[in-house]
């Protein structure tokens, strides 16, 4: 039986342009309000046999508020951004424009002294590939949008540069099905009803 892993993006703790690398801030009031509006739609995912989350405060808080009681997974942490930790992209660009350009264009680059994009994608993919098949077919994982983007690049065996073209919105869900090394992206939506004459 293939696994079904549904990623839930953590609620946001700041406006998009104020997002910081490896942001450890907890949910703000707007984030809590977003979770409360989404709980009715996302609560059914709590029926998953295994429930995980990234170690960030907002991922843990999102998972708890949705009733998942998730287990923290260190492998689902955000990309190690080295000396850029806590900076916005704009702040890093203002201080080290050539280094940021290298990081954005070369998936092996580590100008910040942390983890390369390729290493990040591989780490998250390794977590995905090692999910226990015998413990149930449904898994939910609350994670930072960057972690979900990395998981999708890995699952689709897409070039690392694809990472920059994936937009993951707060509290959105993304599902992959399969098992270690063989994943498919699954889109769930309302079934269309056929009209009978």
Short mmCIF file of C-alpha atoms in Angstrom, two decimals:
data_model
loop_
_atom_site.label_atom_id
_atom_site.label_comp_id
_atom_site.label_asym_id
_atom_site.label_seq_id
_atom_site.Cartn_x
_atom_site.Cartn_y
_atom_site.Cartn_z
CA UNK A 1 0.00 0.00 0.00
CA UNK A 2 1.49 3.37 -0.94
CA UNK A 3 1.94 6.08 1.63
CA UNK A 4 -0.04 9.29 1.44
CA UNK A 5 1.93 12.21 2.91
CA UNK A 6 0.03 15.47 3.22
CA UNK A 7 2.07 18.54 4.00
CA UNK A 8 0.30 21.46 5.69
CA UNK A 9 2.11 24.79 5.44
CA UNK A 10 2.54 26.52 8.78
CA UNK A 11 0.57 29.69 9.37
CA UNK A 12 2.54 32.85 8.76
CA UNK A 13 4.05 34.86 11.60
CA UNK A 14 4.84 37.95 9.52
CA UNK A 15 4.07 39.58 6.16
CA UNK A 16 5.76 37.87 3.19
CA UNK A 17 8.35 40.61 2.62
CA UNK A 18 9.33 40.46 6.30
CA UNK A 19 9.98 36.68 6.20
CA UNK A 20 13.35 35.88 7.68
CA UNK A 21 15.70 32.97 7.00
CA UNK A 22 15.23 30.29 9.68
CA UNK A 23 12.53 32.39 11.33
CA UNK A 24 11.92 31.20 14.90
CA UNK A 25 9.18 33.69 15.73
CA UNK A 26 5.92 32.25 17.07
CA UNK A 27 2.57 32.82 15.39
CA UNK A 28 1.32 36.36 15.68
CA UNK A 29 -2.37 37.19 16.17
CA UNK A 30 -3.01 37.20 12.42
CA UNK A 31 -1.50 33.72 12.19
CA UNK A 32 -3.67 32.42 15.02
CA UNK A 33 -6.73 33.93 13.34
CA UNK A 34 -5.81 32.20 10.05
CA UNK A 35 -5.51 28.84 11.82
CA UNK A 36 -8.88 29.29 13.51
CA UNK A 37 -10.53 30.02 10.14
CA UNK A 38 -8.91 26.94 8.57
CA UNK A 39 -9.41 24.45 11.41
CA UNK A 40 -12.73 23.13 10.08
CA UNK A 41 -11.19 22.26 6.72
CA UNK A 42 -7.87 20.91 8.05
CA UNK A 43 -9.02 19.08 11.19
CA UNK A 44 -9.89 15.84 9.29
CA UNK A 45 -6.16 15.39 8.58
CA UNK A 46 -5.75 14.66 12.31
CA UNK A 47 -7.04 11.15 11.49
CA UNK A 48 -3.66 10.36 9.89
CA UNK A 49 -1.85 7.47 11.52
CA UNK A 50 1.35 9.55 11.84
CA UNK A 51 1.48 13.29 12.51
CA UNK A 52 4.70 15.28 12.31
CA UNK A 53 5.92 18.88 12.24
CA UNK A 54 8.98 21.01 11.64
CA UNK A 55 10.76 22.13 14.81
CA UNK A 56 9.88 25.83 14.32
CA UNK A 57 7.55 27.43 16.87
CA UNK A 58 4.98 28.34 14.23
CA UNK A 59 4.90 24.81 12.76
CA UNK A 60 4.43 23.29 16.20
CA UNK A 61 1.77 25.85 17.13
CA UNK A 62 -0.06 25.36 13.83
CA UNK A 63 -0.08 21.57 14.28
CA UNK A 64 -1.27 21.82 17.88
CA UNK A 65 -3.99 24.35 17.05
CA UNK A 66 -5.26 22.04 14.29
CA UNK A 67 -5.51 19.17 16.78
CA UNK A 68 -2.71 17.06 15.28
CA UNK A 69 -0.48 16.74 18.37
CA UNK A 70 2.46 16.36 15.97
CA UNK A 71 5.83 14.79 16.68
CA UNK A 72 8.73 17.19 15.97
CA UNK A 73 11.04 16.00 13.18
CA UNK A 74 14.52 17.63 13.14
CA UNK A 75 14.97 16.56 9.48
CA UNK A 76 12.06 18.89 8.59
CA UNK A 77 13.90 21.96 9.84
CA UNK A 78 14.40 24.90 7.50
CA UNK A 79 17.55 25.24 5.40
CA UNK A 80 20.62 26.12 7.49
CA UNK A 81 21.34 29.67 6.35
CA UNK A 82 24.57 30.13 8.28
CA UNK A 83 25.40 33.77 8.89
CA UNK A 84 22.23 34.88 7.05
CA UNK A 85 20.02 33.36 9.73
CA UNK A 86 17.47 35.94 10.83
CA UNK A 87 17.96 38.15 7.74
CA UNK A 88 15.31 38.89 5.14
CA UNK A 89 16.33 38.23 1.55
CA UNK A 90 16.53 42.01 1.04
CA UNK A 91 18.87 42.42 4.01
CA UNK A 92 21.17 39.63 2.79
CA UNK A 93 21.14 41.15 -0.72
CA UNK A 94 22.05 44.60 0.64
CA UNK A 95 25.03 43.17 2.53
CA UNK A 96 26.27 40.49 0.12
CA UNK A 97 24.68 40.91 -3.33
CA UNK A 98 27.17 38.69 -5.18
CA UNK A 99 26.88 35.95 -2.57
CA UNK A 100 23.07 36.02 -2.74
CA UNK A 101 23.21 35.84 -6.54
CA UNK A 102 25.50 32.80 -6.30
CA UNK A 103 23.16 31.13 -3.82
CA UNK A 104 20.11 31.78 -6.02
CA UNK A 105 21.74 30.40 -9.16
CA UNK A 106 23.98 27.55 -7.97
CA UNK A 107 22.27 24.76 -5.97
CA UNK A 108 25.66 23.69 -4.57
CA UNK A 109 26.64 27.16 -3.34
CA UNK A 110 27.00 27.88 0.38
CA UNK A 111 28.14 31.52 0.48
CA UNK A 112 26.35 31.99 3.82
CA UNK A 113 28.37 29.17 5.42
CA UNK A 114 25.31 26.97 5.93
CA UNK A 115 23.58 24.32 3.86
CA UNK A 116 23.39 24.29 0.06
CA UNK A 117 20.01 24.17 -1.63
CA UNK A 118 20.82 20.69 -2.97
CA UNK A 119 21.78 19.44 0.51
CA UNK A 120 18.54 20.88 1.91
CA UNK A 121 16.42 19.19 -0.77
CA UNK A 122 18.28 15.90 -0.22
CA UNK A 123 17.81 16.06 3.57
CA UNK A 124 14.06 16.65 3.29
CA UNK A 125 13.80 13.95 0.60
CA UNK A 126 15.66 11.53 2.84
CA UNK A 127 13.06 12.13 5.54
CA UNK A 128 10.29 11.47 3.03
CA UNK A 129 11.92 8.27 1.79
CA UNK A 130 12.33 6.86 5.29
CA UNK A 131 8.72 7.14 6.42
CA UNK A 132 7.66 3.83 7.94
CA UNK A 133 5.40 1.93 5.57
CA UNK A 134 4.11 -0.50 8.20
CA UNK A 135 2.78 2.17 10.56
CA UNK A 136 -0.09 3.23 8.36
CA UNK A 137 -0.75 4.72 5.00
CA UNK A 138 -1.64 8.31 5.95
CA UNK A 139 0.82 10.87 7.24
CA UNK A 140 0.37 14.59 7.88
CA UNK A 141 3.34 16.93 8.35
CA UNK A 142 3.08 20.61 9.27
CA UNK A 143 6.14 22.36 7.88
CA UNK A 144 7.58 25.63 6.76
CA UNK A 145 6.82 26.51 3.11
CA UNK A 146 10.51 26.14 2.23
CA UNK A 147 10.50 22.54 3.52
CA UNK A 148 7.42 21.71 1.44
CA UNK A 149 9.03 23.22 -1.65
CA UNK A 150 12.11 21.07 -1.06
CA UNK A 151 9.95 17.96 -0.62
CA UNK A 152 8.14 18.63 -3.89
CA UNK A 153 11.36 19.15 -5.85
CA UNK A 154 12.65 15.87 -4.43
CA UNK A 155 9.42 13.92 -5.00
CA UNK A 156 9.14 15.07 -8.61
CA UNK A 157 12.86 14.52 -9.28
CA UNK A 158 12.87 18.05 -10.66
CA UNK A 159 16.01 20.15 -11.14
CA UNK A 160 16.93 22.04 -7.93
CA UNK A 161 16.25 25.36 -9.68
CA UNK A 162 12.55 24.38 -9.69
CA UNK A 163 12.56 25.18 -5.97
CA UNK A 164 12.40 28.90 -6.79
CA UNK A 165 9.27 28.42 -8.93
CA UNK A 166 7.06 26.77 -6.31
CA UNK A 167 4.76 28.97 -4.24
CA UNK A 168 3.47 27.44 -1.00
CA UNK A 169 0.87 29.54 0.76
CA UNK A 170 0.27 29.44 4.53
CA UNK A 171 -2.11 26.67 5.60
CA UNK A 172 -2.20 25.18 2.11
CA UNK A 173 -2.01 21.41 1.72
CA UNK A 174 0.12 19.40 -0.69
CA UNK A 175 -0.01 15.63 -0.97
CA UNK A 176 2.48 13.14 -2.35
CA UNK A 177 1.78 9.44 -2.63
CA UNK A 178 4.11 6.49 -3.07
CA UNK A 179 7.09 5.25 -1.10
CA UNK A 180 10.83 5.68 -0.86
CA UNK A 181 12.24 6.94 -4.15
CA UNK A 182 8.92 6.80 -6.05
CA UNK A 183 6.59 9.68 -5.33
CA UNK A 184 3.69 11.25 -7.18
CA UNK A 185 2.14 14.64 -6.64
CA UNK A 186 -1.55 14.27 -5.91
CA UNK A 187 -4.16 16.95 -6.49
CA UNK A 188 -7.37 16.54 -4.55
CA UNK A 189 -10.35 18.65 -5.42
CA UNK A 190 -14.06 18.57 -5.62
CA UNK A 191 -15.23 15.76 -7.84
CA UNK A 192 -17.14 16.96 -10.88
CA UNK A 193 -20.69 15.74 -11.03
CA UNK A 194 -21.92 14.38 -14.31
CA UNK A 195 -25.32 15.61 -15.43
CA UNK A 196 -27.78 13.01 -16.58
CA UNK A 197 -30.34 13.88 -19.23
#
